Short mmCIF file of C-alpha atoms (C1' of nucleotides) in Angstrom, two decimals:
data_model
loop_
_atom_site.label_atom_id
_atom_site.label_comp_id
_atom_site.label_asym_id
_atom_site.label_seq_id
_atom_site.Cartn_x
_atom_site.Cartn_y
_atom_site.Cartn_z
CA UNK A 61 24.17 -25.30 21.13
CA UNK A 62 21.86 -23.19 23.30
CA UNK A 63 20.22 -25.10 26.17
CA UNK A 64 16.77 -24.49 27.63
CA UNK A 65 16.78 -22.89 31.07
CA UNK A 66 17.28 -25.20 34.02
CA UNK A 67 14.24 -26.76 35.22
CA UNK A 68 12.20 -26.12 32.14
CA UNK A 69 10.80 -28.49 29.57
CA UNK A 70 9.86 -28.62 25.87
CA UNK A 71 6.75 -30.53 24.91
CA UNK A 72 6.55 -32.30 21.58
CA UNK A 73 3.07 -32.64 19.97
CA UNK A 74 2.44 -36.16 21.36
CA UNK A 75 3.06 -35.05 24.90
CA UNK A 76 1.29 -31.82 24.36
CA UNK A 77 -1.83 -33.72 23.23
CA UNK A 78 -1.72 -35.83 26.34
CA UNK A 79 -1.33 -32.92 28.54
CA UNK A 80 -4.23 -31.08 26.90
CA UNK A 81 -6.44 -34.14 27.39
CA UNK A 82 -5.81 -34.30 31.04
CA UNK A 83 -6.05 -30.51 31.43
CA UNK A 84 -9.41 -30.65 29.77
CA UNK A 85 -10.63 -33.35 32.20
CA UNK A 86 -9.61 -31.13 35.13
CA UNK A 87 -11.29 -28.03 33.68
CA UNK A 88 -14.52 -30.04 32.90
CA UNK A 89 -14.61 -31.26 36.59
CA UNK A 90 -14.56 -27.61 37.60
CA UNK A 91 -17.23 -26.83 35.13
CA UNK A 92 -19.60 -29.61 36.21
CA UNK A 93 -19.50 -28.04 39.71
CA UNK A 94 -20.07 -24.55 38.60
CA UNK A 95 -16.55 -23.30 38.93
CA UNK A 96 -15.82 -20.81 36.27
CA UNK A 97 -12.37 -20.14 34.90
CA UNK A 98 -10.44 -17.05 35.76
CA UNK A 99 -6.94 -15.84 34.57
CA UNK A 100 -4.52 -13.61 36.28
CA UNK A 101 -1.20 -12.16 35.18
CA UNK A 102 1.87 -14.28 34.93
CA UNK A 103 3.76 -11.56 37.03
CA UNK A 104 2.77 -9.54 39.98
CA UNK A 105 4.12 -7.08 42.45
CA UNK A 106 6.55 -8.91 44.67
CA UNK A 107 4.61 -7.53 47.66
CA UNK A 108 1.53 -9.73 46.92
CA UNK A 109 3.48 -12.91 47.71
CA UNK A 110 5.66 -11.47 50.62
CA UNK A 111 2.40 -10.26 52.30
CA UNK A 112 1.03 -13.65 52.03
CA UNK A 113 4.08 -15.82 52.81
CA UNK A 114 6.78 -13.67 54.21
CA UNK A 115 10.10 -12.28 53.05
CA UNK A 116 11.66 -15.64 53.11
CA UNK A 117 10.11 -16.74 49.96
CA UNK A 118 11.94 -14.23 47.87
CA UNK A 119 14.96 -16.40 47.52
CA UNK A 120 12.66 -19.08 46.00
CA UNK A 121 11.06 -16.85 43.40
CA UNK A 122 11.96 -15.32 40.02
CA UNK A 123 12.23 -11.72 41.24
CA UNK A 124 13.04 -8.88 39.01
CA UNK A 125 12.95 -5.12 38.63
CA UNK A 126 10.99 -3.71 35.72
CA UNK A 127 11.98 -0.62 33.70
CA UNK A 128 9.97 1.52 36.00
CA UNK A 129 11.98 0.32 38.97
CA UNK A 130 9.11 -1.77 40.38
CA UNK A 131 9.87 -4.99 42.28
CA UNK A 132 8.12 -7.65 40.34
CA UNK A 133 8.03 -11.53 40.43
CA UNK A 134 6.75 -14.33 38.25
CA UNK A 135 3.93 -15.94 40.14
CA UNK A 136 4.93 -18.81 42.39
CA UNK A 137 1.33 -19.76 42.87
CA UNK A 138 -2.07 -18.57 42.07
CA UNK A 139 -4.11 -18.25 45.19
CA UNK A 140 -2.75 -15.00 46.25
CA UNK A 141 -3.38 -13.46 42.66
CA UNK A 142 -6.89 -14.78 42.71
CA UNK A 143 -7.66 -13.31 46.00
CA UNK A 144 -6.13 -9.99 44.87
CA UNK A 145 -8.47 -10.16 41.95
CA UNK A 146 -11.39 -10.71 44.21
CA UNK A 147 -10.48 -7.59 46.29
CA UNK A 148 -9.88 -5.52 43.07
CA UNK A 149 -13.04 -6.50 41.25
CA UNK A 150 -14.88 -9.48 42.70
CA UNK A 151 -16.27 -7.90 45.93
CA UNK A 152 -19.65 -6.88 44.58
CA UNK A 153 -20.34 -10.20 42.77
CA UNK A 154 -22.95 -12.40 44.31
CA UNK A 155 -21.65 -14.92 46.89
CA UNK A 156 -20.34 -17.50 46.86
CA UNK A 157 -17.83 -17.10 44.09
CA UNK A 158 -16.81 -20.32 42.42
CA UNK A 159 -13.66 -19.95 40.37
CA UNK A 160 -10.97 -22.12 38.90
CA UNK A 161 -7.83 -21.74 37.03
CA UNK A 162 -5.19 -23.66 35.13
CA UNK A 163 -1.95 -21.62 34.99
CA UNK A 164 1.77 -22.00 34.93
CA UNK A 165 3.81 -20.90 37.95
CA UNK A 166 7.48 -20.35 38.51
CA UNK A 167 9.81 -21.31 41.45
CA UNK A 168 13.55 -20.90 41.75
CA UNK A 169 14.24 -24.27 43.25
CA UNK A 170 16.45 -27.27 42.66
CA UNK A 171 14.74 -29.49 40.14
CA UNK A 172 14.10 -33.08 40.79
CA UNK A 173 11.43 -35.70 39.76
CA UNK A 174 8.08 -33.95 39.62
CA UNK A 175 9.53 -30.68 40.37
CA UNK A 176 10.33 -28.01 37.83
CA UNK A 177 11.08 -24.40 37.68
CA UNK A 178 8.11 -23.73 35.47
CA UNK A 179 5.18 -26.02 36.38
CA UNK A 180 1.33 -25.90 35.98
CA UNK A 181 -1.36 -25.87 38.61
CA UNK A 182 -5.10 -26.50 38.37
CA UNK A 183 -6.84 -25.04 41.28
CA UNK A 184 -10.21 -23.69 42.64
CA UNK A 185 -11.20 -21.03 45.04
CA UNK A 186 -14.57 -20.95 46.70
CA UNK A 187 -14.94 -17.45 48.16
CA UNK A 188 -17.57 -16.23 50.57
CA UNK A 189 -19.08 -19.49 51.86
CA UNK A 190 -18.24 -20.31 55.41
CA UNK A 191 -20.11 -23.56 56.00
CA UNK A 192 -19.43 -27.32 56.36
CA UNK A 193 -21.22 -27.73 52.94
CA UNK A 194 -18.68 -25.39 51.41
CA UNK A 195 -15.76 -27.29 52.98
CA UNK A 196 -17.23 -30.63 51.88
CA UNK A 197 -17.88 -29.31 48.35
CA UNK A 198 -14.28 -28.28 47.80
CA UNK A 199 -13.00 -31.70 49.02
CA UNK A 200 -15.55 -33.51 46.83
CA UNK A 201 -14.51 -31.46 43.88
CA UNK A 202 -10.78 -32.19 44.56
CA UNK A 203 -11.63 -35.96 44.58
CA UNK A 204 -13.66 -35.66 41.43
CA UNK A 205 -10.95 -33.67 39.70
CA UNK A 206 -8.22 -36.15 40.50
CA UNK A 207 -10.45 -39.09 39.75
CA UNK A 208 -11.43 -37.58 36.51
CA UNK A 209 -7.71 -36.95 35.56
CA UNK A 210 -7.07 -40.72 35.87
CA UNK A 211 -4.63 -40.46 38.82
CA UNK A 212 -4.52 -42.91 41.68
CA UNK A 213 -4.25 -41.28 44.94
CA UNK A 214 -4.88 -41.23 48.61
CA UNK A 215 -6.91 -38.32 50.03
CA UNK A 216 -6.12 -37.17 53.65
CA UNK A 217 -8.57 -34.73 55.30
CA UNK A 218 -8.05 -32.99 58.61
CA UNK A 219 -8.73 -29.90 60.55
CA UNK A 220 -6.28 -27.61 62.38
CA UNK A 221 -8.50 -26.91 65.40
CA UNK A 222 -7.80 -30.03 67.53
CA UNK A 223 -4.08 -29.57 67.11
CA UNK A 224 -4.23 -25.89 67.75
CA UNK A 225 -6.28 -26.63 70.84
CA UNK A 226 -3.63 -28.97 72.29
CA UNK A 227 -1.01 -26.24 71.62
CA UNK A 228 -3.12 -23.37 72.85
CA UNK A 229 -0.99 -22.70 75.94
CA UNK A 230 2.21 -22.28 73.91
CA UNK A 231 3.50 -19.02 72.52
CA UNK A 232 3.09 -18.72 68.77
CA UNK A 233 6.73 -19.34 67.90
CA UNK A 234 6.79 -22.69 69.60
CA UNK A 235 3.27 -23.54 68.31
CA UNK A 236 4.71 -23.08 64.73
CA UNK A 237 7.83 -25.16 65.44
CA UNK A 238 5.86 -27.97 66.87
CA UNK A 239 3.41 -27.92 63.88
CA UNK A 240 6.29 -28.09 61.45
CA UNK A 241 7.63 -31.26 62.93
CA UNK A 242 4.01 -32.77 63.04
CA UNK A 243 3.58 -31.78 59.39
CA UNK A 244 6.81 -33.49 58.34
CA UNK A 245 6.10 -36.56 60.54
CA UNK A 246 9.50 -35.93 62.14
CA UNK A 247 9.05 -38.01 65.30
CA UNK A 248 12.60 -37.60 66.54
CA UNK A 249 12.64 -33.80 66.00
CA UNK A 250 9.26 -33.61 67.65
CA UNK A 251 10.31 -35.46 70.78
CA UNK A 252 13.66 -33.44 71.11
CA UNK A 253 11.71 -30.12 70.79
CA UNK A 254 9.12 -31.21 73.40
CA UNK A 255 11.85 -32.28 75.84
CA UNK A 256 13.73 -28.92 75.26
CA UNK A 257 10.54 -26.91 75.91
CA UNK A 258 9.42 -29.01 78.89
CA UNK A 259 6.28 -30.10 77.07
CA UNK A 260 6.67 -33.88 77.21
CA UNK A 261 3.11 -34.20 78.48
CA UNK A 262 1.99 -33.17 74.82
CA UNK A 263 3.96 -35.97 73.28
CA UNK A 264 1.31 -38.67 73.82
CA UNK A 265 -1.84 -36.69 72.69
CA UNK A 266 0.06 -35.28 69.65
CA UNK A 267 1.09 -38.64 68.42
CA UNK A 268 -2.39 -40.11 69.14
CA UNK A 269 -3.91 -37.29 67.15
CA UNK A 270 -1.91 -38.34 63.99
CA UNK A 271 -3.13 -41.85 64.61
CA UNK A 272 -6.94 -41.05 64.86
CA UNK A 273 -8.94 -42.72 62.26
CA UNK A 274 -12.39 -41.45 63.33
CA UNK A 275 -13.60 -38.08 64.17
CA UNK A 276 -14.91 -39.03 67.51
CA UNK A 277 -11.40 -40.43 68.54
CA UNK A 278 -10.10 -36.96 67.80
CA UNK A 279 -12.14 -35.23 70.44
CA UNK A 280 -11.29 -37.93 73.02
CA UNK A 281 -7.58 -37.00 72.41
CA UNK A 282 -7.85 -33.28 71.90
CA UNK A 283 -10.88 -32.49 74.11
CA UNK A 284 -13.87 -30.56 73.09
CA UNK A 285 -13.22 -27.66 70.69
CA UNK A 286 -15.58 -24.98 69.42
CA UNK A 287 -15.31 -26.06 65.91
CA UNK A 288 -16.53 -29.65 66.74
CA UNK A 289 -20.00 -29.39 65.19
CA UNK A 290 -18.56 -27.96 61.99
CA UNK A 291 -15.98 -30.67 61.76
CA UNK A 292 -18.40 -33.44 62.39
CA UNK A 293 -20.82 -32.01 59.81
CA UNK A 294 -18.08 -31.74 57.17
CA UNK A 295 -16.91 -35.35 57.73
CA UNK A 296 -20.43 -36.81 57.82
CA UNK A 297 -21.25 -35.07 54.47
CA UNK A 298 -18.19 -36.73 53.00
CA UNK A 299 -19.24 -40.06 54.46
CA UNK A 300 -22.83 -39.64 53.05
CA UNK A 301 -21.35 -39.35 49.51
CA UNK A 302 -18.94 -42.32 49.98
CA UNK A 303 -15.86 -40.22 49.40
CA UNK A 304 -12.73 -42.32 49.86
CA UNK A 305 -10.58 -40.44 52.20
CA UNK A 306 -8.63 -40.90 55.44
CA UNK A 307 -9.09 -38.70 58.36
CA UNK A 308 -5.71 -37.21 59.17
CA UNK A 309 -5.51 -34.71 62.05
CA UNK A 310 -1.76 -34.62 61.89
CA UNK A 311 -1.78 -32.32 58.78
CA UNK A 312 -0.35 -29.07 59.94
CA UNK A 313 0.39 -27.39 56.66
CA UNK A 314 2.58 -24.97 58.67
CA UNK A 315 0.83 -21.98 57.13
CA UNK A 316 -0.57 -19.12 59.16
CA UNK A 317 -3.50 -18.29 56.86
CA UNK A 318 -5.09 -21.70 56.93
CA UNK A 319 -7.86 -21.36 59.43
CA UNK A 320 -9.66 -24.79 59.72
CA UNK A 321 -10.20 -27.64 57.35
CA UNK A 322 -7.11 -28.91 55.42
CA UNK A 323 -6.52 -31.69 53.06
CA UNK A 324 -3.83 -33.22 50.89
CA UNK A 325 -3.70 -35.74 48.16
CA UNK A 326 -0.72 -38.17 47.48
CA UNK A 327 -0.02 -40.01 44.33
CA UNK A 328 0.46 -43.68 45.06
CA UNK A 329 3.28 -44.30 42.61
CA UNK A 330 5.70 -41.28 43.01
CA UNK A 331 8.96 -40.84 44.77
CA UNK A 332 9.89 -38.17 47.24
CA UNK A 333 7.64 -35.51 45.65
CA UNK A 334 4.47 -37.48 45.83
CA UNK A 335 2.08 -34.68 47.15
CA UNK A 336 -0.24 -33.83 44.15
CA UNK A 337 -2.83 -31.75 45.88
CA UNK A 338 -3.09 -29.40 48.77
CA UNK A 339 -5.89 -27.27 50.07
CA UNK A 340 -8.02 -26.03 52.81
CA UNK A 341 -9.97 -23.19 54.30
CA UNK A 342 -8.10 -19.86 54.63
CA UNK A 343 -8.52 -16.05 55.04
CA UNK A 344 -6.39 -13.88 52.81
CA UNK A 345 -8.38 -11.12 51.30
CA UNK A 346 -7.95 -8.73 54.27
CA UNK A 347 -4.21 -8.81 53.75
CA UNK A 348 -4.87 -7.22 50.37
CA UNK A 349 -7.12 -4.55 51.57
CA UNK A 350 -10.35 -6.50 51.24
CA UNK A 351 -12.99 -7.84 53.74
CA UNK A 352 -12.09 -10.78 55.88
CA UNK A 353 -13.92 -13.21 53.69
CA UNK A 354 -13.79 -16.84 54.33
CA UNK A 355 -12.43 -18.85 51.44
CA UNK A 356 -11.74 -22.48 50.58
CA UNK A 357 -9.62 -23.93 47.86
CA UNK A 358 -7.11 -26.36 46.54
CA UNK A 359 -4.28 -26.55 43.95
CA UNK A 360 -3.30 -29.70 42.06
CA UNK A 361 0.27 -30.11 40.75
CA UNK A 362 -0.50 -30.83 37.13
CA UNK A 363 3.01 -32.08 36.13
CA UNK A 364 3.09 -34.53 39.03
CA UNK A 365 -0.35 -35.79 38.02
CA UNK A 366 1.17 -36.44 34.42
CA UNK A 367 4.06 -38.25 35.86
CA UNK A 368 1.81 -40.36 38.03
CA UNK A 369 -0.52 -41.25 35.11
CA UNK A 370 2.40 -42.26 33.02
CA UNK A 371 2.35 -43.08 29.33
CA UNK A 372 -0.90 -43.74 27.71
CA UNK A 373 -2.26 -44.01 24.15
CA UNK A 374 -4.49 -41.19 22.82
CA UNK A 375 -7.65 -41.92 20.97
CA UNK A 376 -6.61 -41.83 17.29
CA UNK A 377 -8.38 -39.46 14.92
CA UNK A 378 -8.33 -40.31 11.26
CA UNK A 379 -5.76 -38.47 9.13
CA UNK A 380 -6.12 -37.96 5.36
CA UNK A 381 -3.10 -37.48 3.14
CA UNK A 382 -3.91 -35.61 0.01
CA UNK A 383 -1.85 -37.00 -2.79
CA UNK A 384 -1.85 -35.40 -6.35
CA UNK A 385 -0.12 -35.19 -9.71
CA UNK A 386 0.88 -31.65 -10.99
CA UNK A 387 -2.42 -31.38 -12.96
CA UNK A 388 -4.41 -32.26 -9.75
CA UNK A 389 -2.79 -29.65 -7.51
CA UNK A 390 -5.61 -27.05 -7.59
CA UNK A 391 -8.25 -29.78 -7.15
CA UNK A 392 -6.25 -31.07 -4.23
CA UNK A 393 -6.44 -27.91 -2.37
CA UNK A 394 -10.21 -27.80 -2.84
CA UNK A 395 -10.57 -31.40 -1.74
CA UNK A 396 -8.37 -30.84 1.33
CA UNK A 397 -10.54 -27.78 2.21
CA UNK A 398 -13.70 -29.91 2.03
CA UNK A 399 -12.30 -32.53 4.39
CA UNK A 400 -11.30 -29.84 6.81
CA UNK A 401 -14.75 -28.18 6.69
CA UNK A 402 -15.97 -31.63 7.74
CA UNK A 403 -13.71 -31.43 10.69
CA UNK A 404 -11.22 -34.02 9.38
CA UNK A 405 -7.50 -33.57 9.50
CA UNK A 406 -6.11 -33.26 6.01
CA UNK A 407 -2.51 -32.78 5.00
CA UNK A 408 -1.26 -31.87 1.40
CA UNK A 409 2.13 -32.67 -0.05
CA UNK A 410 4.36 -29.51 0.07
CA UNK A 411 7.49 -31.09 -1.25
CA UNK A 412 6.74 -31.46 -5.01
CA UNK A 413 7.32 -35.20 -4.74
CA UNK A 414 6.21 -37.89 -7.04
CA UNK A 415 3.08 -39.90 -6.28
CA UNK A 416 5.07 -42.81 -5.04
CA UNK A 417 6.98 -40.76 -2.60
CA UNK A 418 3.81 -38.89 -1.51
CA UNK A 419 2.07 -42.20 -0.83
CA UNK A 420 5.09 -43.45 0.98
CA UNK A 421 5.11 -40.43 3.16
CA UNK A 422 1.37 -40.67 3.71
CA UNK A 423 1.58 -44.26 4.78
CA UNK A 424 3.67 -43.28 7.77
CA UNK A 425 1.46 -40.61 9.14
CA UNK A 426 -2.03 -40.92 7.70
CA UNK A 427 -4.83 -43.49 7.69
CA UNK A 428 -6.34 -42.59 4.27
CA UNK A 429 -4.89 -41.16 1.03
CA UNK A 430 -7.04 -39.25 -1.42
CA UNK A 431 -5.46 -39.44 -4.74
CA UNK A 432 -6.11 -36.56 -7.36
CA UNK A 433 -4.65 -37.02 -10.76
CA UNK A 434 -5.72 -36.18 -14.28
CA UNK A 435 -8.35 -38.91 -14.29
CA UNK A 436 -10.04 -37.76 -11.22
CA UNK A 437 -9.98 -33.99 -12.15
CA UNK A 438 -11.60 -34.92 -15.46
CA UNK A 439 -14.20 -37.16 -13.82
CA UNK A 440 -14.80 -34.79 -10.75
CA UNK A 441 -14.14 -37.74 -8.38
CA UNK A 442 -11.57 -38.63 -6.00
CA UNK A 443 -9.75 -41.96 -5.34
CA UNK A 444 -9.93 -42.81 -1.63
CA UNK A 445 -7.36 -45.44 -0.45
CA UNK A 446 -7.38 -46.99 2.95
CA UNK A 447 -3.72 -47.04 3.90
CA UNK A 448 -4.19 -49.88 6.47
CA UNK A 449 -6.05 -52.28 4.26
CA UNK A 450 -4.66 -51.07 0.91
CA UNK A 451 -8.27 -51.10 -0.58
CA UNK A 452 -9.07 -48.22 -2.83
CA UNK A 453 -12.10 -46.99 -4.77
CA UNK A 454 -12.88 -44.06 -7.03
CA UNK A 455 -15.99 -42.32 -5.76
CA UNK A 456 -17.55 -38.79 -5.25
CA UNK A 457 -15.92 -36.33 -2.76
CA UNK A 458 -18.93 -36.49 -0.54
CA UNK A 459 -18.77 -40.36 -0.29
CA UNK A 460 -15.10 -40.16 0.51
CA UNK A 461 -15.68 -37.62 3.32
CA UNK A 462 -18.53 -39.78 4.67
CA UNK A 463 -16.25 -42.93 4.62
CA UNK A 464 -13.49 -41.28 6.58
CA UNK A 465 -15.95 -39.66 9.00
CA UNK A 466 -17.44 -43.12 9.59
CA UNK A 467 -14.06 -44.47 10.69
CA UNK A 468 -13.59 -41.52 13.00
CA UNK A 469 -16.80 -42.46 14.77
CA UNK A 470 -15.64 -45.97 15.72
"C1'" G B 279 22.42 -24.33 49.44
"C1'" C B 280 24.05 -29.88 50.24
"C1'" C B 281 25.04 -35.41 48.57
"C1'" A B 282 25.44 -39.39 44.83
"C1'" G B 283 25.54 -40.94 39.72
"C1'" G B 284 25.75 -39.13 34.89
"C1'" G B 285 26.53 -35.99 29.81
"C1'" U B 286 29.41 -39.13 22.55
"C1'" G B 287 25.03 -36.97 15.72
"C1'" G B 288 17.60 -35.48 16.49
"C1'" G B 289 16.73 -40.57 19.59
"C1'" G B 290 19.47 -45.02 21.24
"C1'" U B 291 24.61 -46.65 21.48
"C1'" A B 292 30.33 -48.64 20.88
"C1'" G B 293 34.96 -46.90 22.08
"C1'" U B 294 37.97 -44.78 27.62
"C1'" C B 295 44.63 -47.77 32.33
"C1'" G B 296 45.94 -41.16 26.17
"C1'" G B 297 47.60 -42.79 20.00
"C1'" U B 298 45.02 -43.60 12.20
"C1'" U B 299 39.52 -40.89 9.25
"C1'" A B 300 35.06 -42.00 16.56
"C1'" U B 301 31.38 -47.72 15.82
"C1'" C B 302 26.56 -49.56 15.02
"C1'" C B 303 21.04 -49.02 14.96
"C1'" U B 304 17.30 -45.57 14.20
"C1'" A B 305 15.26 -41.04 12.41
"C1'" A B 306 15.67 -37.30 8.65
"C1'" G B 307 16.93 -35.46 3.26
"C1'" G B 308 17.96 -37.34 -1.83
"C1'" G B 309 18.13 -41.25 -5.57
"C1'" A B 310 17.14 -46.21 -8.06
"C1'" C B 311 11.11 -45.30 -9.30
"C1'" U B 312 6.78 -39.00 -12.90
"C1'" G B 313 -0.57 -43.04 -11.19
"C1'" U B 314 -0.33 -46.61 -6.01
"C1'" G B 315 3.00 -46.73 -0.69
"C1'" G B 316 5.50 -48.90 4.30
"C1'" A B 317 10.30 -53.59 1.44
"C1'" U B 318 15.34 -53.31 -0.64
"C1'" C B 319 19.85 -51.13 -2.24
"C1'" C B 320 22.81 -46.70 -2.81
"C1'" C B 321 24.04 -41.70 -1.49
"C1'" U B 322 23.89 -37.46 1.96
"C1'" C B 323 23.26 -34.91 6.58
"C1'" G B 324 24.81 -35.18 11.51
"C1'" A B 325 28.20 -35.85 17.88
"C1'" C B 326 32.69 -36.49 21.99
"C1'" C B 327 28.40 -30.41 27.26
"C1'" C B 328 31.59 -25.76 27.91
"C1'" G B 329 36.27 -23.76 29.52
"C1'" G B 330 41.24 -24.14 31.70
"C1'" G B 331 45.39 -27.66 32.77
"C1'" U B 332 48.82 -31.99 31.91
"C1'" U B 333 50.90 -34.06 27.10
"C1'" C B 334 54.31 -34.64 20.99
"C1'" G B 335 49.11 -36.06 21.10
"C1'" A B 336 42.84 -35.71 25.35
"C1'" A B 337 36.17 -38.31 23.91
"C1'" U B 338 39.68 -40.86 27.49
"C1'" C B 339 43.62 -38.06 32.78
"C1'" U B 340 42.89 -33.45 36.00
"C1'" C B 341 40.36 -28.90 37.70
"C1'" G B 342 36.22 -25.38 37.33
"C1'" G B 343 31.51 -24.45 35.32
"C1'" C B 344 26.83 -25.69 32.99
"C1'" C B 345 23.02 -29.26 32.47
"C1'" C B 346 20.43 -34.01 33.40
"C1'" U B 347 18.65 -38.04 36.90
"C1'" G B 348 17.73 -39.29 41.98
"C1'" G B 349 17.98 -37.95 47.21
"C1'" C B 350 18.42 -33.98 51.43
"C1'" C B 351 16.68 -29.01 52.56
"C1'" C B 352 12.47 -26.40 51.23
"C1'" C B 353 7.70 -26.81 49.56
"C1'" A B 354 3.14 -20.98 49.19
#
RNA sequence: GCCAGGGUGGGGUAGUCGGUUAUCCUAAGGGACUGUGGAUCCCUCGACCCGGGUUCGAAUCUCGGCCCUGGCCCCA
């Protein structure tokens, strides 16, 4: 038997309905904040992502050559594509741009819990607003989106400036290495590296930075930085709206294009792969030939959110099974159509079964049966049977539709 | 790329120091039953992940691969 490709999943209808419900809640959060949905191609020129993240990521992507000999790749993330789109056709739109997306991405990695080779991300990009209000809005939207999805999570918010200030005397390579250790909370690795590089005087302030729980402590540890006013304003905006977050100036996110504010979300009930959200301010457009526009965004790992939420029951919509005798078949199609026009899910028998068997089948998957036999056809009525209570009554089609709709409303 | 544990009908399982026709539950299809169902009974369908090796004989032992689960690395 043919297997599905490694790290991919099939979704049966029950799970698909659950996914669509959560997806809708995320999109709706975006909509409430004015973020309109965009869509970019599933595959892009390889160059788009190597320009953003370096050649090293090629081994972790689905890379292929197309029939014209072009180097292509399935997208491993969406931000680069959205910024490419901004450069291509968004530059003349009035700023700021508020965009969101829900898209599948592909990474050639070893699958484990919450990590698949095809996975889905919900994300937003706010392009062209370089203010504390912009930073705060994206964080508040991230919080609203995760909250709306039903996930329970911890939100960490930080800023790169204090850490970069502490490391300002170092050459870029050392800086990056130190930040990588900080990002991983690798204390031993950090200490070893600091000793090797003769930087032991940084050990204490760097450790203290990660422990700071208020913004004012941060500047006691790291000294004054030019971004101080912006940072204080962003955090006071979050506080004014009672956003539940933890200041975390140990977030390094090891990425060169992040310029300032950074934040991460962690599911409370997941294992090793518990980060469900990452975001921050960044500058990317200039890499793709555009202006050096300030941007801010986040991406949510949709599949991890689904794992975190776990099993849950969906609201049940009433289902009508249309049951008929051979002489009622044509009428049954009309009746089924009338239910569907009223927005009610109606399913007809396709197996040429007897009425007993049709009802038996309907009892497993439907809430109501509509019976159409010789009697109903001649009288122009339908028999509506409640499959839960067993009660049934012959009545007009309109009454039957109203009765089923009434149950859908409760 | 690395480590550990796994893989038996669609789902869940029994069997394993090699030995009859691979067990049971469930689901699915049909029938008993052509105008009132979920019960019951009967029938049917359907599996040892793939390949090599050892052997008279392999689901069982062995080697390699694939895939799954969790962890490491990485995480845009």
